[in-house]
PDB file of C-alpha atoms in Angstrom:
ATOM      1  CA  MET I   1       0.336  -0.031   0.111  1.00  0.00           C
ATOM      2  CA  ARG I   2       1.183   3.180  -0.797  1.00  0.00           C
ATOM      3  CA  GLU I   3       1.345   6.415   1.461  1.00  0.00           C
ATOM      4  CA  PHE I   4      -0.191   8.711   2.035  1.00  0.00           C
ATOM      5  CA  ARG I   5       0.761  11.747   1.266  1.00  0.00           C
ATOM      6  CA  ALA I   6      -0.626  14.168   3.293  1.00  0.00           C
ATOM      7  CA  ASP I   7       1.557  17.297   1.974  1.00  0.00           C
ATOM      8  CA  ARG I   8      -0.544  17.059  -0.844  1.00  0.00           C
ATOM      9  CA  VAL I   9      -4.182  17.708   0.216  1.00  0.00           C
ATOM     10  CA  MET I  10      -5.141  21.849  -0.139  1.00  0.00           C
ATOM     11  CA  ALA I  11      -6.985  22.609   2.899  1.00  0.00           C
ATOM     12  CA  PRO I  12     -11.123  23.077   2.762  1.00  0.00           C
ATOM     13  CA  ARG I  13     -12.016  26.237   2.008  1.00  0.00           C
ATOM     14  CA  ARG I  14     -15.402  26.203   3.446  1.00  0.00           C
ATOM     15  CA  ILE I  15     -14.080  26.190   7.195  1.00  0.00           C
ATOM     16  CA  PRO I  16     -14.167  29.579   9.206  1.00  0.00           C
ATOM     17  CA  ILE I  17     -11.104  30.579   9.694  1.00  0.00           C
ATOM     18  CA  GLY I  18      -9.992  29.935  13.086  1.00  0.00           C
ATOM     19  CA  PHE I  19     -12.218  26.687  14.210  1.00  0.00           C
ATOM     20  CA  ASP I  20     -10.416  23.890  16.196  1.00  0.00           C
ATOM     21  CA  ALA I  21     -11.257  20.983  17.411  1.00  0.00           C
ATOM     22  CA  GLY I  22      -9.899  20.754  20.589  1.00  0.00           C
ATOM     23  CA  ARG I  23     -11.021  24.589  21.253  1.00  0.00           C
ATOM     24  CA  PHE I  24     -14.508  22.907  21.005  1.00  0.00           C
ATOM     25  CA  ALA I  25     -14.810  19.516  22.546  1.00  0.00           C
ATOM     26  CA  ASP I  26     -13.456  22.188  25.692  1.00  0.00           C
ATOM     27  CA  GLY I  27     -12.166  19.114  27.205  1.00  0.00           C
ATOM     28  CA  ARG I  28     -14.605  16.370  26.415  1.00  0.00           C
ATOM     29  CA  PRO I  29     -14.454  13.386  24.468  1.00  0.00           C
ATOM     30  CA  LEU I  30     -14.703  14.125  20.943  1.00  0.00           C
ATOM     31  CA  ASP I  31     -15.791  12.301  18.265  1.00  0.00           C
ATOM     32  CA  LEU I  32     -16.262  12.111  14.338  1.00  0.00           C
ATOM     33  CA  GLU I  33     -18.904  11.020  11.693  1.00  0.00           C
ATOM     34  CA  ILE I  34     -17.395  11.116   8.362  1.00  0.00           C
ATOM     35  CA  GLY I  35     -20.368  10.406   5.680  1.00  0.00           C
ATOM     36  CA  CYS I  36     -22.914  11.431   7.842  1.00  0.00           C
ATOM     37  CA  GLY I  37     -26.169  12.561   5.020  1.00  0.00           C
ATOM     38  CA  VAL I  38     -28.802  14.468   6.387  1.00  0.00           C
ATOM     39  CA  GLY I  39     -27.709  14.481  10.269  1.00  0.00           C
ATOM     40  CA  TRP I  40     -30.197  12.089  11.137  1.00  0.00           C
ATOM     41  CA  HIS I  41     -27.444   9.702  13.635  1.00  0.00           C
ATOM     42  CA  PRO I  42     -25.427  13.109  14.527  1.00  0.00           C
ATOM     43  CA  ILE I  43     -28.470  14.997  16.509  1.00  0.00           C
ATOM     44  CA  ARG I  44     -29.760  12.045  17.992  1.00  0.00           C
ATOM     45  CA  TYR I  45     -26.465  11.395  19.347  1.00  0.00           C
ATOM     46  CA  ALA I  46     -25.398  14.524  19.551  1.00  0.00           C
ATOM     47  CA  ARG I  47     -28.848  14.938  21.680  1.00  0.00           C
ATOM     48  CA  ASP I  48     -28.270  11.396  23.720  1.00  0.00           C
ATOM     49  CA  ASN I  49     -24.570  12.085  24.535  1.00  0.00           C
ATOM     50  CA  PRO I  50     -24.242  15.749  25.507  1.00  0.00           C
ATOM     51  CA  HIS I  51     -21.005  14.725  27.624  1.00  0.00           C
ATOM     52  CA  ARG I  52     -19.424  14.066  24.066  1.00  0.00           C
ATOM     53  CA  ALA I  53     -18.667  16.456  21.172  1.00  0.00           C
ATOM     54  CA  LEU I  54     -19.215  15.344  17.447  1.00  0.00           C
ATOM     55  CA  VAL I  55     -17.843  16.924  14.088  1.00  0.00           C
ATOM     56  CA  ALA I  56     -19.944  15.118  11.787  1.00  0.00           C
ATOM     57  CA  ILE I  57     -18.539  15.847   8.172  1.00  0.00           C
ATOM     58  CA  GLU I  58     -20.476  15.619   4.701  1.00  0.00           C
ATOM     59  CA  LYS I  59     -18.628  16.345   1.258  1.00  0.00           C
ATOM     60  CA  THR I  60     -22.479  16.502  -0.593  1.00  0.00           C
ATOM     61  CA  LYS I  61     -23.779  19.220  -0.986  1.00  0.00           C
ATOM     62  CA  ALA I  62     -27.727  18.734  -0.847  1.00  0.00           C
ATOM     63  CA  LYS I  63     -27.636  16.280   2.003  1.00  0.00           C
ATOM     64  CA  TYR I  64     -25.573  19.227   4.054  1.00  0.00           C
ATOM     65  CA  ALA I  65     -28.122  21.912   3.187  1.00  0.00           C
ATOM     66  CA  ARG I  66     -30.651  19.307   4.637  1.00  0.00           C
ATOM     67  CA  PHE I  67     -28.537  18.235   7.765  1.00  0.00           C
ATOM     68  CA  GLN I  68     -28.020  21.649   8.164  1.00  0.00           C
ATOM     69  CA  THR I  69     -32.045  22.783   8.313  1.00  0.00           C
ATOM     70  CA  ARG I  70     -31.923  20.394  10.400  1.00  0.00           C
ATOM     71  CA  PHE I  71     -29.707  20.959  13.109  1.00  0.00           C
ATOM     72  CA  PHE I  72     -30.484  24.453  13.496  1.00  0.00           C
ATOM     73  CA  ARG I  73     -34.020  23.397  14.154  1.00  0.00           C
ATOM     74  CA  ARG I  74     -33.029  21.438  17.159  1.00  0.00           C
ATOM     75  CA  GLY I  75     -31.154  24.404  18.465  1.00  0.00           C
ATOM     76  CA  ASP I  76     -30.298  22.545  21.318  1.00  0.00           C
ATOM     77  CA  VAL I  77     -26.726  20.300  20.397  1.00  0.00           C
ATOM     78  CA  SER I  78     -24.018  23.188  20.676  1.00  0.00           C
ATOM     79  CA  ASN I  79     -22.158  19.584  21.296  1.00  0.00           C
ATOM     80  CA  LEU I  80     -21.802  18.850  17.349  1.00  0.00           C
ATOM     81  CA  HIS I  81     -20.626  20.521  14.787  1.00  0.00           C
ATOM     82  CA  PRO I  82     -21.453  20.220  11.260  1.00  0.00           C
ATOM     83  CA  VAL I  83     -18.689  20.291   8.390  1.00  0.00           C
ATOM     84  CA  HIS I  84     -19.279  20.919   4.365  1.00  0.00           C
ATOM     85  CA  ALA I  85     -16.080  19.127   3.605  1.00  0.00           C
ATOM     86  CA  ASP I  86     -13.921  16.204   2.201  1.00  0.00           C
ATOM     87  CA  ALA I  87     -13.613  14.284   4.888  1.00  0.00           C
ATOM     88  CA  VAL I  88      -9.802  13.859   3.878  1.00  0.00           C
ATOM     89  CA  ALA I  89      -8.701  17.440   3.538  1.00  0.00           C
ATOM     90  CA  TRP I  90     -10.655  18.165   6.919  1.00  0.00           C
ATOM     91  CA  VAL I  91      -8.791  15.479   9.260  1.00  0.00           C
ATOM     92  CA  THR I  92      -5.594  16.478   7.508  1.00  0.00           C
ATOM     93  CA  HIS I  93      -5.908  19.855   7.912  1.00  0.00           C
ATOM     94  CA  PHE I  94      -7.606  19.999  11.764  1.00  0.00           C
ATOM     95  CA  LEU I  95      -6.915  17.302  13.236  1.00  0.00           C
ATOM     96  CA  ARG I  96      -3.948  16.998  15.691  1.00  0.00           C
ATOM     97  CA  PRO I  97      -2.712  13.685  17.170  1.00  0.00           C
ATOM     98  CA  GLU I  98      -4.724  11.580  19.479  1.00  0.00           C
ATOM     99  CA  THR I  99      -7.384  13.732  19.862  1.00  0.00           C
ATOM    100  CA  LEU I 100     -10.818  11.266  18.450  1.00  0.00           C
ATOM    101  CA  GLU I 101     -11.852   8.841  20.748  1.00  0.00           C
ATOM    102  CA  ARG I 102     -14.741   7.616  18.478  1.00  0.00           C
ATOM    103  CA  VAL I 103     -15.461   7.640  14.487  1.00  0.00           C
ATOM    104  CA  PHE I 104     -18.181   7.069  13.198  1.00  0.00           C
ATOM    105  CA  LEU I 105     -18.409   5.475   9.123  1.00  0.00           C
ATOM    106  CA  LEU I 106     -22.674   4.607   9.399  1.00  0.00           C
ATOM    107  CA  TYR I 107     -23.412   2.795   5.393  1.00  0.00           C
ATOM    108  CA  PRO I 108     -19.679   4.300   3.698  1.00  0.00           C
ATOM    109  CA  ASN I 109     -20.501   3.818  -0.216  1.00  0.00           C
ATOM    110  CA  PRO I 110     -18.634   0.110  -0.943  1.00  0.00           C
ATOM    111  CA  ASN I 111     -17.518   1.010  -4.418  1.00  0.00           C
ATOM    112  CA  PRO I 112     -17.478  -2.591  -6.037  1.00  0.00           C
ATOM    113  CA  LYS I 113     -15.673  -0.989  -9.172  1.00  0.00           C
ATOM    114  CA  ASN I 114     -12.933   0.985  -6.711  1.00  0.00           C
ATOM    115  CA  PRO I 115     -11.655  -0.739  -4.164  1.00  0.00           C
ATOM    116  CA  ALA I 116      -8.429   1.771  -3.167  1.00  0.00           C
ATOM    117  CA  VAL I 117     -10.590   4.278  -1.316  1.00  0.00           C
ATOM    118  CA  ARG I 118     -12.644   2.060  -0.387  1.00  0.00           C
ATOM    119  CA  TRP I 119     -11.912   3.288   3.693  1.00  0.00           C
ATOM    120  CA  PHE I 120      -9.690   0.392   5.034  1.00  0.00           C
ATOM    121  CA  ARG I 121      -7.883   0.333   1.778  1.00  0.00           C
ATOM    122  CA  MET I 122      -6.812   4.348   1.545  1.00  0.00           C
ATOM    123  CA  PRO I 123      -3.406   5.159   2.762  1.00  0.00           C
ATOM    124  CA  PHE I 124      -5.111   8.067   4.018  1.00  0.00           C
ATOM    125  CA  PHE I 125      -6.731   5.541   7.068  1.00  0.00           C
ATOM    126  CA  LYS I 126      -3.446   5.708   8.157  1.00  0.00           C
ATOM    127  CA  ARG I 127      -3.865   9.420   9.249  1.00  0.00           C
ATOM    128  CA  LEU I 128      -7.479   8.720  10.113  1.00  0.00           C
ATOM    129  CA  LEU I 129      -6.109   6.440  12.380  1.00  0.00           C
ATOM    130  CA  GLY I 130      -3.922   8.220  13.720  1.00  0.00           C
ATOM    131  CA  THR I 131      -6.287  11.508  14.838  1.00  0.00           C
ATOM    132  CA  ILE I 132      -7.635   8.539  17.216  1.00  0.00           C
ATOM    133  CA  LYS I 133      -5.754   7.613  21.077  1.00  0.00           C
ATOM    134  CA  PRO I 134      -4.836   4.622  21.492  1.00  0.00           C
ATOM    135  CA  GLY I 135      -8.461   2.161  22.951  1.00  0.00           C
ATOM    136  CA  GLY I 136      -9.966   4.397  20.779  1.00  0.00           C
ATOM    137  CA  GLU I 137     -12.678   2.591  18.619  1.00  0.00           C
ATOM    138  CA  VAL I 138     -13.648   3.200  14.843  1.00  0.00           C
ATOM    139  CA  HIS I 139     -17.429   2.108  14.465  1.00  0.00           C
ATOM    140  CA  LEU I 140     -18.151   0.999  10.960  1.00  0.00           C
ATOM    141  CA  ALA I 141     -22.005  -0.427   9.357  1.00  0.00           C
ATOM    142  CA  SER I 142     -23.071  -1.436   5.993  1.00  0.00           C
ATOM    143  CA  ASN I 143     -25.587  -3.379   4.146  1.00  0.00           C
ATOM    144  CA  GLU I 144     -22.816  -5.544   2.265  1.00  0.00           C
ATOM    145  CA  ALA I 145     -21.353  -8.499   4.942  1.00  0.00           C
ATOM    146  CA  TRP I 146     -18.575  -8.404   1.925  1.00  0.00           C
ATOM    147  CA  TYR I 147     -18.024  -4.770   2.474  1.00  0.00           C
ATOM    148  CA  VAL I 148     -18.182  -5.667   6.075  1.00  0.00           C
ATOM    149  CA  ASP I 149     -15.833  -8.728   6.195  1.00  0.00           C
ATOM    150  CA  GLU I 150     -13.156  -6.808   4.434  1.00  0.00           C
ATOM    151  CA  ALA I 151     -12.976  -4.705   6.454  1.00  0.00           C
ATOM    152  CA  LYS I 152     -12.072  -6.379   9.222  1.00  0.00           C
ATOM    153  CA  ARG I 153      -9.126  -8.684   7.386  1.00  0.00           C
ATOM    154  CA  PHE I 154      -7.589  -5.121   6.680  1.00  0.00           C
ATOM    155  CA  ALA I 155      -8.032  -4.685  10.523  1.00  0.00           C
ATOM    156  CA  ALA I 156      -6.179  -6.593  12.100  1.00  0.00           C
ATOM    157  CA  SER I 157      -3.735  -7.529   9.177  1.00  0.00           C
ATOM    158  CA  VAL I 158      -3.010  -4.251   7.628  1.00  0.00           C
ATOM    159  CA  TRP I 159      -3.386  -1.806  10.432  1.00  0.00           C
ATOM    160  CA  GLY I 160      -3.720  -4.069  13.357  1.00  0.00           C
ATOM    161  CA  LEU I 161      -7.281  -2.413  14.833  1.00  0.00           C
ATOM    162  CA  ASP I 162      -9.127  -5.330  17.025  1.00  0.00           C
ATOM    163  CA  LEU I 163     -13.101  -5.757  16.762  1.00  0.00           C
ATOM    164  CA  ARG I 164     -14.709  -5.595  19.928  1.00  0.00           C
ATOM    165  CA  ALA I 165     -17.939  -6.151  19.015  1.00  0.00           C
ATOM    166  CA  GLU I 166     -19.606  -7.221  16.029  1.00  0.00           C
ATOM    167  CA  THR I 167     -24.108  -7.143  15.449  1.00  0.00           C
ATOM    168  CA  ARG I 168     -26.238  -7.450  12.472  1.00  0.00           C
ATOM    169  CA  LEU I 169     -29.929  -5.517  12.380  1.00  0.00           C
ATOM    170  CA  ASN I 170     -32.313  -7.609  10.685  1.00  0.00           C
ATOM    171  CA  ARG I 171     -35.675  -5.423  10.755  1.00  0.00           C
ATOM    172  CA  VAL I 172     -37.416  -2.488  11.891  1.00  0.00           C
ATOM    173  CA  GLY I 173     -39.542  -2.764  15.871  1.00  0.00           C
ATOM    174  CA  ASP I 174     -39.670  -5.189  18.421  1.00  0.00           C
ATOM    175  CA  GLY I 175     -38.016  -3.283  20.930  1.00  0.00           C
ATOM    176  CA  GLY I 176     -34.952  -2.802  19.558  1.00  0.00           C
ATOM    177  CA  PRO I 177     -33.077   0.656  18.686  1.00  0.00           C
ATOM    178  CA  ALA I 178     -34.100   2.786  16.195  1.00  0.00           C
ATOM    179  CA  PRO I 179     -32.330   2.713  12.568  1.00  0.00           C
ATOM    180  CA  ARG I 180     -30.037   5.489  12.952  1.00  0.00           C
ATOM    181  CA  THR I 181     -29.774   7.079   9.455  1.00  0.00           C
ATOM    182  CA  HIS I 182     -32.008   7.583   5.804  1.00  0.00           C
ATOM    183  CA  PHE I 183     -30.126   4.519   4.510  1.00  0.00           C
ATOM    184  CA  GLU I 184     -30.293   1.696   7.552  1.00  0.00           C
ATOM    185  CA  ARG I 185     -33.613   2.607   7.549  1.00  0.00           C
ATOM    186  CA  LYS I 186     -34.033   1.928   3.797  1.00  0.00           C
ATOM    187  CA  TYR I 187     -32.381  -1.407   4.234  1.00  0.00           C
ATOM    188  CA  LEU I 188     -34.456  -2.221   7.244  1.00  0.00           C
ATOM    189  CA  ALA I 189     -36.939  -1.905   5.663  1.00  0.00           C
ATOM    190  CA  ARG I 190     -36.208  -4.202   2.580  1.00  0.00           C
ATOM    191  CA  GLY I 191     -35.816  -7.077   4.520  1.00  0.00           C
ATOM    192  CA  GLN I 192     -31.927  -6.821   4.022  1.00  0.00           C
ATOM    193  CA  THR I 193     -29.513  -6.956   6.563  1.00  0.00           C
ATOM    194  CA  CYS I 194     -27.518  -4.799   8.315  1.00  0.00           C
ATOM    195  CA  TYR I 195     -23.698  -5.764   9.500  1.00  0.00           C
ATOM    196  CA  ASP I 196     -22.046  -3.502  12.099  1.00  0.00           C
ATOM    197  CA  ALA I 197     -18.045  -3.750  13.534  1.00  0.00           C
ATOM    198  CA  VAL I 198     -16.361  -1.569  16.223  1.00  0.00           C
ATOM    199  CA  PHE I 199     -13.047  -1.991  16.036  1.00  0.00           C
ATOM    200  CA  VAL I 200     -10.325  -0.784  18.922  1.00  0.00           C
ATOM    201  CA  LYS I 201      -7.585   0.858  18.864  1.00  0.00           C
ATOM    202  CA  ARG I 202      -4.475  -0.864  20.845  1.00  0.00           C
TER     203      ARG I 202
END
């Protein structure tokens, strides 16, 4: 696997001048969600975990606009910071080493025809792991079993991560947890199985 070249990554243009992730966290555990879509999970997570701080990144303009609208309507999630940017650029330029405690990758594009851009196969993943504290977690969810299986192989053999937990979701309701994202709701409504894995940095 080739090395990640941080010097070739341009800084995001939309980030407010002076934003500092550590200052935003203000002593609270800091978490990151990449590809948060229209904001279902980050808003609920921030609301349910007021003692934690979350930065939620979405690159797509339309999805981010819906996320931002939902964020402003809530009005009670000061521990959530929405970001409209490319996650690779944002992490590279705005996160210091061993800053994060949790990273969420919930239903990323599996890119079946382009393995090089799947998160656990990207050189950038080393940079991302460098921003996580020892004992910190990476949460991965997908409706594709092969995608999670591949991530598990790379997590163990390339990145030295331990698998802490692995669960399957099969349907909505029956007293189970509410869907975390639009994708999760859609897949479960179709009767598909959703896979969830939590990896730990040694």
